[in-house]
XYZ file of C-alpha atoms in Angstrom:
563
model
C 22.254 -72.422 47.325
C 22.767 -74.647 50.393
C 23.272 -78.357 49.853
C 24.246 -81.232 52.137
C 26.856 -83.578 50.682
C 26.880 -87.344 51.159
C 28.282 -90.556 49.718
C 25.792 -93.400 49.485
C 26.606 -96.970 48.418
C 23.829 -99.432 47.603
C 24.848 -103.110 47.475
C 22.947 -105.838 45.620
C 23.824 -109.557 45.546
C 23.164 -111.463 42.341
C 23.767 -115.070 41.296
C 25.128 -116.413 38.035
C 26.068 -119.789 36.697
C 29.252 -118.280 35.276
C 30.534 -116.791 38.509
C 30.959 -117.897 42.086
C 30.153 -114.387 43.325
C 28.724 -111.484 41.446
C 27.812 -108.085 42.818
C 26.861 -104.737 41.401
C 27.577 -101.501 43.202
C 26.223 -98.064 42.382
C 28.344 -95.292 43.840
C 26.272 -92.170 44.217
C 28.249 -88.991 44.875
C 25.965 -86.144 45.850
C 28.376 -83.292 45.290
C 26.865 -80.067 46.444
C 27.361 -76.418 47.016
C 28.529 -74.204 49.861
C 27.871 -76.327 52.994
C 29.239 -79.801 53.833
C 27.933 -81.962 56.662
C 31.535 -82.809 57.558
C 31.255 -86.519 58.469
C 31.283 -88.319 55.152
C 35.004 -88.870 54.709
C 35.893 -92.537 54.519
C 39.146 -93.928 55.852
C 41.937 -92.350 57.875
C 43.550 -89.706 55.709
C 47.181 -89.507 56.736
C 49.997 -87.099 56.022
C 52.713 -88.075 53.591
C 55.450 -85.767 52.437
C 56.592 -88.225 49.804
C 53.045 -88.524 48.431
C 52.789 -84.965 47.143
C 52.694 -83.301 50.554
C 48.917 -83.545 50.947
C 45.872 -85.697 51.581
C 45.468 -88.229 48.804
C 42.001 -89.404 47.721
C 41.419 -93.018 48.641
C 40.454 -95.372 45.819
C 37.126 -97.089 46.385
C 38.493 -100.466 45.294
C 40.912 -102.073 42.884
C 38.502 -101.842 39.982
C 39.385 -102.138 36.305
C 38.182 -100.218 33.274
C 37.033 -102.357 30.325
C 36.806 -102.029 26.563
C 33.161 -101.026 26.710
C 32.802 -99.340 23.300
C 34.787 -101.914 21.295
C 37.382 -99.240 20.575
C 39.426 -99.659 23.704
C 37.455 -97.769 26.350
C 34.270 -95.843 27.125
C 32.259 -93.306 25.136
C 30.289 -90.636 26.986
C 27.188 -89.417 25.153
C 24.520 -86.771 25.753
C 20.767 -86.956 25.720
C 18.511 -84.076 24.634
C 18.549 -82.480 28.083
C 22.187 -81.353 27.749
C 22.675 -77.796 26.387
C 25.181 -77.206 23.610
C 27.492 -75.101 25.798
C 27.444 -77.803 28.487
C 28.588 -80.348 25.896
C 31.569 -78.168 24.996
C 32.559 -77.717 28.662
C 32.178 -81.451 29.380
C 34.384 -82.310 26.395
C 37.089 -79.977 27.736
C 36.918 -81.711 31.124
C 37.194 -85.189 29.589
C 40.139 -84.106 27.453
C 42.029 -82.901 30.546
C 41.686 -86.321 32.182
C 42.708 -88.024 28.922
C 45.775 -85.807 28.477
C 47.015 -86.291 32.042
C 46.317 -90.011 32.555
C 45.889 -91.651 29.150
C 42.447 -92.948 30.111
C 40.613 -94.147 27.004
C 37.549 -91.892 27.216
C 35.851 -90.371 24.187
C 32.752 -88.201 23.806
C 29.953 -88.456 21.249
C 27.048 -86.040 20.896
C 24.331 -88.674 20.707
C 25.571 -92.277 20.905
C 27.771 -94.179 23.325
C 27.741 -96.317 26.441
C 28.097 -93.819 29.312
C 25.207 -91.360 29.616
C 25.558 -87.676 30.526
C 22.239 -86.057 31.368
C 20.539 -83.187 33.206
C 17.929 -83.863 35.916
C 16.387 -82.237 38.953
C 18.787 -83.320 41.682
C 17.199 -81.308 44.510
C 20.172 -79.496 46.012
C 23.038 -81.430 44.424
C 25.235 -80.141 41.637
C 26.141 -83.561 40.213
C 25.872 -87.312 40.648
C 28.329 -89.922 39.372
C 27.411 -93.607 39.007
C 29.756 -96.568 38.456
C 28.396 -100.075 37.877
C 30.840 -102.922 38.345
C 30.766 -106.712 38.343
C 33.079 -109.290 39.881
C 33.760 -112.885 38.824
C 35.670 -115.362 40.949
C 39.411 -115.069 40.372
C 39.061 -111.846 38.384
C 39.270 -108.150 39.262
C 36.150 -105.993 39.535
C 35.153 -104.819 36.050
C 33.537 -101.377 35.669
C 30.725 -102.146 33.226
C 29.114 -98.708 32.896
C 29.459 -95.079 33.882
C 26.832 -92.369 34.182
C 26.886 -88.705 35.216
C 23.910 -86.500 36.076
C 23.979 -82.700 36.464
C 21.335 -80.564 38.123
C 19.304 -78.742 35.478
C 18.066 -76.175 37.991
C 21.556 -74.810 38.722
C 22.684 -71.426 37.398
C 25.635 -72.852 35.446
C 28.598 -71.052 33.896
C 29.712 -72.897 30.742
C 32.330 -70.455 29.399
C 35.907 -71.318 28.552
C 37.381 -68.293 30.353
C 36.879 -68.756 34.131
C 37.425 -65.040 34.790
C 33.996 -64.373 33.242
C 32.042 -66.290 35.896
C 29.863 -64.190 38.200
C 29.268 -64.765 41.907
C 25.794 -66.245 41.298
C 26.974 -69.029 38.971
C 28.469 -72.490 39.490
C 31.280 -73.523 37.169
C 30.137 -76.488 35.064
C 33.622 -77.543 33.944
C 34.803 -77.690 37.577
C 31.919 -79.973 38.570
C 32.428 -82.093 35.447
C 36.105 -82.619 36.308
C 35.070 -83.610 39.838
C 32.432 -86.129 38.713
C 34.851 -87.616 36.188
C 37.213 -88.105 39.129
C 34.505 -90.275 40.713
C 34.344 -92.220 37.454
C 38.042 -92.829 38.151
C 36.835 -94.333 41.462
C 38.291 -91.466 43.486
C 36.575 -90.603 46.740
C 36.335 -87.192 48.336
C 39.449 -85.356 49.510
C 39.738 -83.515 52.809
C 41.818 -80.683 51.327
C 39.607 -77.716 50.245
C 42.103 -76.862 47.499
C 41.823 -80.283 45.874
C 39.545 -81.106 42.947
C 37.871 -83.950 44.853
C 36.854 -81.761 47.787
C 33.126 -82.501 48.245
C 31.738 -78.971 47.970
C 32.021 -76.183 45.442
C 31.271 -72.492 45.994
C 29.305 -70.355 43.585
C 31.691 -68.116 41.662
C 34.567 -70.586 42.277
C 36.511 -72.469 39.605
C 38.897 -75.436 39.824
C 39.867 -76.080 36.232
C 43.044 -78.034 37.009
C 43.272 -81.689 37.987
C 45.062 -81.247 41.290
C 48.068 -83.301 42.478
C 46.176 -85.636 44.817
C 43.591 -86.423 42.152
C 46.306 -87.087 39.556
C 48.157 -89.404 41.948
C 44.976 -91.340 42.741
C 44.107 -91.725 39.063
C 47.612 -92.795 38.111
C 47.480 -95.308 40.961
C 44.487 -96.936 39.304
C 46.350 -96.928 36.002
C 49.383 -98.572 37.658
C 47.205 -101.384 39.005
C 45.517 -102.055 35.644
C 45.638 -105.662 34.393
C 46.378 -106.634 30.814
C 44.761 -110.083 30.722
C 41.307 -110.802 29.353
C 38.596 -112.032 31.682
C 35.710 -114.461 31.110
C 33.440 -111.803 29.626
C 35.470 -108.600 29.573
C 38.575 -107.198 27.934
C 40.632 -104.583 29.814
C 40.619 -101.013 28.599
C 43.463 -100.003 26.305
C 45.166 -97.088 27.991
C 46.235 -94.457 25.487
C 49.920 -94.190 24.639
C 51.310 -90.756 25.496
C 54.841 -91.501 24.345
C 54.467 -89.225 21.337
C 54.093 -86.203 23.596
C 57.162 -84.036 23.977
C 59.032 -84.738 27.179
C 58.839 -81.145 28.395
C 55.052 -81.057 28.047
C 54.216 -84.346 29.789
C 53.103 -83.848 33.396
C 55.074 -85.616 36.112
C 54.056 -86.538 39.626
C 55.836 -83.400 40.877
C 54.393 -81.062 38.263
C 51.400 -78.856 38.967
C 49.392 -76.887 36.437
C 48.132 -73.423 37.380
C 46.048 -71.195 35.143
C 47.410 -67.739 34.513
C 46.026 -65.006 36.782
C 45.646 -67.566 39.617
C 48.107 -67.158 42.498
C 47.338 -70.318 44.569
C 49.493 -73.396 43.799
C 48.929 -75.996 46.537
C 48.645 -76.420 50.298
C 51.325 -78.096 52.411
C 49.449 -79.987 55.131
C 52.230 -81.316 57.382
C 51.126 -79.123 60.292
C 47.441 -80.111 60.197
C 47.641 -82.888 62.779
C 51.318 -83.175 63.586
C 52.872 -83.007 67.033
C 56.045 -81.303 65.860
C 55.762 -78.038 63.937
C 57.303 -77.966 60.449
C 58.812 -74.821 58.957
C 59.009 -74.353 55.175
C 61.731 -72.919 52.996
C 61.596 -72.277 49.225
C 64.742 -72.530 47.119
C 65.548 -73.135 43.465
C 65.982 -71.009 40.333
C 62.470 -69.533 40.460
C 62.013 -69.307 44.238
C 61.828 -65.495 44.186
C 58.356 -65.761 42.589
C 56.761 -67.730 45.454
C 55.748 -67.540 49.071
C 54.408 -70.031 51.622
C 52.140 -69.216 54.555
C 53.748 -70.800 57.636
C 50.367 -71.298 59.347
C 48.056 -72.529 56.569
C 50.806 -74.051 54.401
C 49.476 -72.388 51.266
C 52.092 -72.115 48.520
C 51.336 -69.295 46.093
C 52.798 -66.871 43.575
C 53.835 -63.471 44.914
C 52.277 -61.927 41.803
C 49.599 -63.551 39.712
C 51.342 -65.243 36.763
C 50.868 -63.872 33.255
C 51.390 -66.425 30.484
C 52.316 -63.712 27.978
C 54.887 -62.274 30.402
C 56.648 -65.231 32.096
C 58.861 -64.482 35.094
C 60.615 -67.845 35.431
C 64.323 -68.071 34.794
C 64.211 -69.448 31.238
C 60.899 -67.802 30.235
C 59.140 -71.074 29.358
C 56.264 -70.685 31.873
C 57.564 -73.647 33.911
C 58.647 -72.503 37.366
C 61.116 -74.805 39.127
C 61.422 -74.653 42.910
C 62.331 -76.859 45.861
C 60.370 -76.806 49.114
C 62.092 -77.957 52.293
C 60.063 -78.925 55.359
C 61.980 -79.276 58.616
C 61.572 -79.559 62.386
C 63.904 -80.567 65.210
C 64.136 -84.151 64.029
C 63.363 -84.294 60.304
C 64.119 -82.443 57.119
C 62.728 -83.343 53.721
C 63.036 -81.553 50.370
C 60.772 -81.938 47.375
C 61.307 -80.481 43.902
C 58.205 -79.027 42.264
C 57.552 -77.757 38.749
C 54.662 -75.324 38.347
C 53.420 -75.002 34.794
C 51.395 -71.881 33.967
C 48.549 -72.573 31.528
C 47.510 -70.029 28.936
C 43.920 -68.838 29.013
C 42.005 -67.510 26.078
C 41.653 -63.878 27.156
C 38.831 -62.068 25.531
C 39.219 -58.524 24.205
C 36.033 -56.505 23.706
C 34.732 -55.725 20.209
C 35.110 -52.113 19.079
C 33.035 -50.072 16.650
C 35.004 -48.504 13.811
C 33.718 -45.046 14.816
C 34.563 -42.618 17.617
C 31.723 -41.284 19.752
C 31.302 -40.008 23.291
C 28.574 -39.155 25.754
C 28.432 -35.643 24.242
C 29.100 -36.256 20.570
C 27.292 -38.986 18.602
C 28.234 -40.273 15.168
C 26.198 -38.322 12.603
C 24.495 -40.287 9.847
C 22.059 -39.004 7.247
C 19.484 -40.365 4.862
C 17.344 -38.704 2.210
C 13.633 -38.674 2.946
C 11.639 -41.507 1.402
C 14.676 -43.799 1.781
C 14.797 -46.503 4.480
C 18.394 -47.725 4.130
C 21.052 -46.002 6.239
C 24.088 -48.234 5.848
C 26.229 -50.952 7.374
C 27.866 -50.389 10.742
C 31.260 -52.008 11.202
C 33.095 -53.307 14.245
C 36.198 -55.408 14.844
C 37.049 -58.044 17.459
C 40.637 -58.784 18.590
C 40.014 -62.554 18.561
C 37.908 -62.458 15.377
C 34.949 -63.836 17.329
C 31.594 -63.681 15.510
C 29.772 -60.455 16.357
C 26.102 -59.724 17.022
C 24.524 -56.295 16.569
C 21.439 -55.093 18.443
C 19.527 -51.906 19.284
C 19.188 -50.689 22.856
C 15.730 -49.733 24.046
C 14.917 -46.034 24.367
C 15.152 -42.787 22.406
C 14.127 -43.437 18.793
C 15.396 -47.024 18.495
C 11.894 -48.471 18.045
C 11.762 -46.820 14.599
C 14.805 -48.771 13.359
C 15.922 -52.312 12.727
C 19.403 -53.777 12.358
C 20.649 -57.050 10.913
C 22.220 -58.874 13.861
C 24.944 -60.470 11.717
C 25.854 -57.838 9.119
C 25.142 -54.699 11.162
C 23.064 -53.156 8.349
C 20.875 -50.362 9.777
C 17.619 -49.083 8.296
C 14.280 -47.520 9.171
C 11.341 -49.850 9.711
C 9.130 -47.463 7.716
C 9.963 -44.840 5.083
C 10.771 -41.544 6.877
C 9.175 -38.254 5.875
C 10.817 -34.876 6.355
C 7.479 -33.135 6.831
C 6.162 -35.744 9.293
C 9.076 -36.424 11.657
C 8.506 -39.254 14.145
C 11.540 -38.770 16.360
C 10.952 -37.998 20.038
C 11.338 -34.188 19.638
C 10.180 -33.940 15.989
C 13.376 -32.275 14.721
C 14.177 -34.902 12.039
C 17.187 -36.029 14.061
C 16.758 -39.580 15.318
C 18.903 -40.741 18.244
C 19.600 -44.396 18.969
C 22.200 -46.597 20.683
C 23.604 -49.678 18.923
C 25.413 -52.500 20.735
C 27.848 -55.067 19.348
C 28.808 -58.189 21.319
C 31.181 -61.133 20.890
C 29.306 -63.182 23.478
C 31.549 -62.073 26.364
C 31.681 -58.267 26.239
C 30.228 -55.464 24.173
C 30.743 -51.970 22.812
C 28.073 -49.297 22.357
C 27.643 -46.601 19.723
C 25.477 -43.461 19.935
C 24.216 -42.592 16.460
C 22.167 -39.624 15.252
C 20.379 -40.083 11.932
C 19.288 -36.880 10.180
C 16.596 -36.746 7.476
C 17.244 -34.465 4.493
C 15.006 -33.370 1.631
C 15.522 -34.674 -1.875
C 15.532 -31.094 -3.163
C 15.983 -28.187 -0.841
C 12.920 -26.133 -1.840
C 10.714 -28.483 -3.817
C 7.909 -28.352 -1.237
C 7.891 -24.566 -0.653
C 4.536 -23.189 -1.913
C 5.017 -19.427 -2.462
C 7.201 -18.124 -5.269
C 6.827 -14.550 -4.012
C 8.833 -15.331 -0.878
C 12.591 -14.726 -0.674
C 13.154 -18.352 -1.656
C 13.360 -17.230 -5.274
C 16.809 -15.776 -4.684
C 18.472 -19.124 -4.237
C 21.977 -17.816 -4.507
C 21.475 -16.112 -1.113
C 20.263 -19.174 0.718
C 22.645 -20.601 3.320
C 22.785 -23.898 5.136
C 24.353 -24.352 8.551
C 24.974 -27.814 10.020
C 23.231 -26.963 13.294
C 21.230 -23.747 12.725
C 19.504 -24.999 9.584
C 18.596 -23.356 6.243
C 17.936 -19.642 5.986
C 17.811 -16.796 3.432
C 20.178 -13.866 3.992
C 18.461 -10.535 3.199
C 20.596 -7.506 2.383
C 19.009 -5.578 5.258
C 20.434 -7.965 7.871
C 17.188 -9.842 8.265
C 17.068 -13.570 7.543
C 14.254 -15.871 6.600
C 14.672 -19.129 8.524
C 12.768 -22.181 7.303
C 11.763 -23.053 10.886
C 11.501 -19.619 12.541
C 10.423 -17.363 9.691
C 11.686 -13.753 9.594
C 14.345 -12.938 12.197
C 17.046 -10.308 12.620
C 20.416 -12.000 13.097
C 23.310 -10.699 15.221
C 26.442 -12.805 15.732
C 27.998 -12.415 19.209
C 31.159 -13.704 20.904
C 31.922 -17.341 21.714
C 29.795 -18.537 18.764
C 26.550 -17.279 20.309
C 23.934 -15.704 18.028
C 21.130 -13.299 18.881
C 17.864 -13.306 16.978
C 15.062 -10.748 17.035
C 11.685 -12.129 16.180
C 8.543 -10.011 16.473
C 6.572 -12.758 18.184
C 9.333 -13.709 20.630
C 11.540 -10.662 21.134
C 15.275 -11.269 21.530
C 16.372 -14.904 21.749
C 19.898 -16.341 22.086
C 21.365 -19.727 21.297
C 24.550 -21.556 20.289
C 25.633 -24.747 18.561
C 25.988 -26.593 21.854
C 22.404 -26.022 23.034
C 20.244 -25.439 19.933
C 17.240 -26.110 19.586
C 17.139 -24.769 23.160
C 16.993 -20.928 23.093
C 16.932 -18.236 25.784
C 14.070 -15.692 25.597
C 15.308 -12.440 27.166
C 11.897 -10.775 27.436
C 10.609 -13.650 29.551
C 13.979 -14.615 31.106
C 13.491 -18.303 30.436
C 14.838 -21.161 28.350
C 12.466 -22.753 25.839
C 12.682 -25.680 23.446
C 11.930 -25.215 19.722
C 10.195 -27.951 17.731
C 9.019 -28.087 14.142
C 6.306 -30.357 12.763
C 3.881 -30.404 9.859
C 1.561 -28.211 11.919
C 4.130 -25.441 12.353
C 6.899 -24.322 14.688
C 6.288 -24.456 18.451
C 8.230 -23.660 21.574
C 7.903 -25.377 24.917
C 8.012 -23.292 28.076
C 9.368 -25.195 31.065
C 8.091 -22.454 33.346
C 4.528 -22.613 32.039
C 4.692 -26.305 31.218
C 2.944 -25.859 27.849
C 3.516 -25.495 24.103
C 2.978 -22.278 22.090
C 2.891 -21.871 18.336
C 5.095 -19.320 16.576
C 3.292 -17.378 13.853
C 5.353 -16.950 10.690
C 5.162 -14.519 7.806
C 5.908 -16.511 4.688
C 5.358 -13.856 2.043
C 6.767 -10.382 1.654
C 9.798 -8.932 3.343
C 10.644 -7.865 6.877
C 9.817 -4.506 8.389
C 12.603 -1.951 8.021
């Protein structure tokens, strides 16, 4: 997506009997995507080492927040256009501003005074509006706030920024940016700052950066505490109850774990004399600074669960010294690493592989197979589903419980699986909303009674004590002569060979060979070809890949083999 960014201010003059001058300004920030037109920055952005070593966002004016909602501040609310996941991400963004500045902002799902909505913005990611009014002798009161997001954007709403893909724009990043405009902050020239006017797809800025914090706290410092003619000032929230070691300071920067960039030192951007940088302090061994770009970063991406700072509290304390021939300044910086909710994939409670599925069985005329179980490291709710292909269309699964069953009652004599061998193959997926695990299952159909459907009592089936059942070869009768009667192949002469191979002589086929790993594929020696065996209600067939056709195997049901 290519978007041109701009800042447009529309001024209207109004008259009122209660005020000498009254004006309303709508500030419209068209914050876009990858491309910036590069000429919309207002004011001369200077360099200041004492002001957090970077370009600070200029405040639009000395405006004042009011008690708009009657509870001390403003309440953002959503209309029906806002998706549920967007609401959750917006609430996280608001809470970050509240925690860092004490601004009295709350969020309601459906009622409030400051609207959050989705619209077609035609190339822009977000728009922020502030409406303010000025009475003679009073500050400018911000009477309403409004934020619009582009509904045509491919948004990422997730809590874990590592899950974003390169085609998505991070909603929480844009929300933090637009809320900065509600704080009356203008765009920042530094690409690493939150208030930089463009945002790349696949990029996240989940921290309120130092320049933005300083600008917001500057507005807080200039807040008045006296009531005006029509408006009461906002009641800034008291953060005194927060523990001292968790309250951000002007020299403290928050960095999410797995992110190496900290900030950019911009003293060499426009200066005449070149500054060199030096890092000292108890945790200096963990950091580096690029002498050309001024980027300060971790040597290794920080891991919240494995802190490398001196006292293992995830707060890295360093000092950065900038010096040239004439000047030398040192600034102490604390970098706090923020924990991210890292998602572990769900795992089925069964072991399978590409070669070996989990074997399940069900008696014919029964639909229910059983409940599949999986676990998730974070105990996230799980969803089960069937992948398309193989025999999955014959099954259904409860998405919440994982209970698997046939759609219709299966019949042993009328198999519906893709190769009609009464072994149904399917792939089941389980997901926690972020990642998934897959399970290959093979469901076998068994008879209620082994021989209840066999029609001829004169066949060898009467001697049931000599019947054998093999897990892969099937059911067969062992004759004392060495011949067997196989339920699928009929009369065969069986010879067991090495490496678990077996040889079978069948009058209609000659010698055939097979093994557990390949059955029901068999090798026909007389024809020197591999064929595939398949049994259905119409009989037993083999498929010749050479001839590309099916042939039926004639079986002798009654009597005994030839000796």
